[in-house]
Amino acid sequence: MTTESTNRQKSNAFRLLAPGVVWMILFLVAPIMMIVYVSFWTQTTFSINSTLTLESWKNFFGSEAYVGALWTTIRLWLIVLAMTFLIGYPAALYVGLLVKSKTVSTILLVLCVIPFWTSFLIRVLAWRPMLGKEGAINIILQKFGLIDSPIEVLLFSELSVIIGMTQIYVVFMVGPIAFMLGRIDRNIIEAARDLGAGFGRIFWKIIFPLSLPGVVVGAIFVSVMVLGEFATSGALSGRKVNLLGNIIVTQVGSLKWAMASVVGVILTILLGIVVAGFLRIVDLKREI
């Protein structure tokens, strides 16, 4: 290959990459750098100026409410992530592997996304009449004699936020896992079965490892959305559950840009650590 040909290839590669690089700089790198910069501005009760200070950072880590919101966000993320996996994996296993017909499998996946035909807020608020003191769940449980009095903890609590988030985001776990399960060569499973392996051994030695990229992709989807959540906790907890997203909304509403930026930077770092951790589990570029 001549030097001229090599230079032409490099030039073509640069032209192809340039739009993506410009887009990333304008809409990802620059906004993040701006948020980091604003987080060091001096914020007073009624004004903000560009004099750099660590005061907002000290206020965040010196406040039990803010640090508590950080731990609540992490705790709810872990619980919702586990719940979406425990509910989503069996559903994906059935849709992606156990259903023989591709048509039926596609129909089932479409049924999973039907709730997304309505807006996000409607799906969240729809849980209120279900979980309330006089809601559908309490009425059914009392009708069958399973409880004597309504369960009040179902609504305006951390439990209601977990239920709402799990229902809303479980489909993001089902889709990627079902996709990876659908790619598994059935002949491998048949061969293992012919050699005498039971379903449990086949699952742990063949099915689960091959579906792991889908689990990682689903976990990244769920994590990114749950860690940035604020609407579900606001609607279903009655503001009793304070997440980092709720603090950003409150601070922006009060025009306290510096503190909102501090929380935004912490949330971005947290998301970066979580996504990087998941990407170390499997090499998605090679697997997908």
CSV table of C-alpha atoms in Angstrom, one decimal, residues 43-140:
chain,number,residue,atom,x,y,z
A,43,GLN,CA,-23.9,31.1,45.3
A,44,THR,CA,-25.7,33.4,47.8
A,45,THR,CA,-29.4,33.3,48.7
A,46,PHE,CA,-30.4,35.8,46.0
A,47,SER,CA,-27.5,35.9,43.6
A,48,ILE,CA,-24.7,33.9,41.9
A,49,ASN,CA,-21.4,35.1,40.5
A,50,SER,CA,-18.5,33.5,38.7
A,51,THR,CA,-16.0,33.8,41.6
A,52,LEU,CA,-14.7,30.2,42.1
A,53,THR,CA,-15.2,28.6,45.5
A,54,LEU,CA,-15.7,25.2,47.0
A,55,GLU,CA,-18.6,26.4,49.2
A,56,SER,CA,-21.4,24.6,47.3
A,57,TRP,CA,-19.4,21.3,47.4
A,58,LYS,CA,-18.8,21.8,51.2
A,59,ASN,CA,-22.5,22.5,51.6
A,60,PHE,CA,-23.5,19.3,49.8
A,61,PHE,CA,-21.2,16.9,51.7
A,62,GLY,CA,-21.9,18.8,55.0
A,63,SER,CA,-25.6,18.3,54.7
A,64,GLU,CA,-27.3,15.2,56.0
A,65,ALA,CA,-30.2,15.7,53.7
A,66,TYR,CA,-28.1,15.9,50.5
A,67,VAL,CA,-25.8,13.0,51.5
A,68,GLY,CA,-28.9,11.0,52.6
A,69,ALA,CA,-30.4,11.6,49.1
A,70,LEU,CA,-27.2,10.3,47.5
A,71,TRP,CA,-27.4,7.0,49.6
A,72,THR,CA,-31.2,6.8,48.9
A,73,THR,CA,-30.6,7.1,45.2
A,74,ILE,CA,-27.9,4.3,45.3
A,75,ARG,CA,-30.1,2.1,47.5
A,76,LEU,CA,-33.2,2.4,45.3
A,77,TRP,CA,-31.1,1.9,42.1
A,78,LEU,CA,-29.7,-1.4,43.5
A,79,ILE,CA,-33.2,-2.6,44.6
A,80,VAL,CA,-34.9,-1.6,41.3
A,81,LEU,CA,-32.0,-3.1,39.3
A,82,ALA,CA,-32.4,-6.4,41.1
A,83,MET,CA,-36.2,-6.4,40.8
A,84,THR,CA,-36.1,-5.7,37.1
A,85,PHE,CA,-33.6,-8.5,36.6
A,86,LEU,CA,-35.5,-11.0,38.7
A,87,ILE,CA,-38.8,-10.2,36.9
A,88,GLY,CA,-37.4,-9.4,33.5
A,89,TYR,CA,-35.1,-12.4,33.0
A,90,PRO,CA,-37.7,-15.2,33.3
A,91,ALA,CA,-40.0,-13.1,30.9
A,92,ALA,CA,-37.1,-12.7,28.5
A,93,LEU,CA,-36.2,-16.4,28.8
A,94,TYR,CA,-39.8,-17.3,27.8
A,95,VAL,CA,-40.1,-14.8,25.0
A,96,GLY,CA,-36.6,-15.2,23.5
A,97,LEU,CA,-35.9,-18.9,24.0
A,98,LEU,CA,-38.8,-21.0,25.0
A,99,VAL,CA,-41.3,-19.7,22.4
A,100,LYS,CA,-40.6,-21.5,19.2
A,101,SER,CA,-42.6,-19.3,16.8
A,102,LYS,CA,-40.8,-16.1,15.8
A,103,THR,CA,-44.2,-14.5,15.2
A,104,VAL,CA,-45.5,-15.3,18.7
A,105,SER,CA,-42.2,-14.1,20.1
A,106,THR,CA,-42.5,-10.7,18.3
A,107,ILE,CA,-46.1,-10.3,19.4
A,108,LEU,CA,-45.2,-10.9,23.0
A,109,LEU,CA,-42.4,-8.3,22.8
A,110,VAL,CA,-44.8,-5.8,21.2
A,111,LEU,CA,-47.2,-6.5,24.1
A,112,CYS,CA,-44.4,-5.6,26.5
A,113,VAL,CA,-44.0,-2.1,25.0
A,114,ILE,CA,-47.8,-1.3,24.8
A,115,PRO,CA,-47.6,0.7,28.1
A,116,PHE,CA,-45.2,3.0,26.3
A,117,TRP,CA,-48.0,4.1,24.0
A,118,THR,CA,-49.1,6.3,26.9
A,119,SER,CA,-47.1,9.1,28.4
A,120,PHE,CA,-44.6,8.5,31.2
A,121,LEU,CA,-46.5,10.6,33.8
A,122,ILE,CA,-49.8,8.8,33.1
A,123,ARG,CA,-48.1,5.4,33.7
A,124,VAL,CA,-46.6,6.7,36.9
A,125,LEU,CA,-49.9,8.3,38.2
A,126,ALA,CA,-51.8,5.2,37.2
A,127,TRP,CA,-50.3,3.5,40.2
A,128,ARG,CA,-52.0,5.9,42.7
A,129,PRO,CA,-55.5,4.3,42.4
A,130,MET,CA,-53.8,0.9,42.5
A,131,LEU,CA,-51.7,1.4,45.6
A,132,GLY,CA,-53.8,3.9,47.7
A,133,LYS,CA,-55.4,3.1,51.0
A,134,GLU,CA,-58.7,2.6,49.2
A,135,GLY,CA,-57.0,1.4,46.0
A,136,ALA,CA,-57.5,-1.7,43.9
A,137,ILE,CA,-54.9,-3.8,45.6
A,138,ASN,CA,-56.2,-3.2,49.2
A,139,ILE,CA,-59.8,-3.8,48.0
A,140,ILE,CA,-58.8,-7.2,46.4
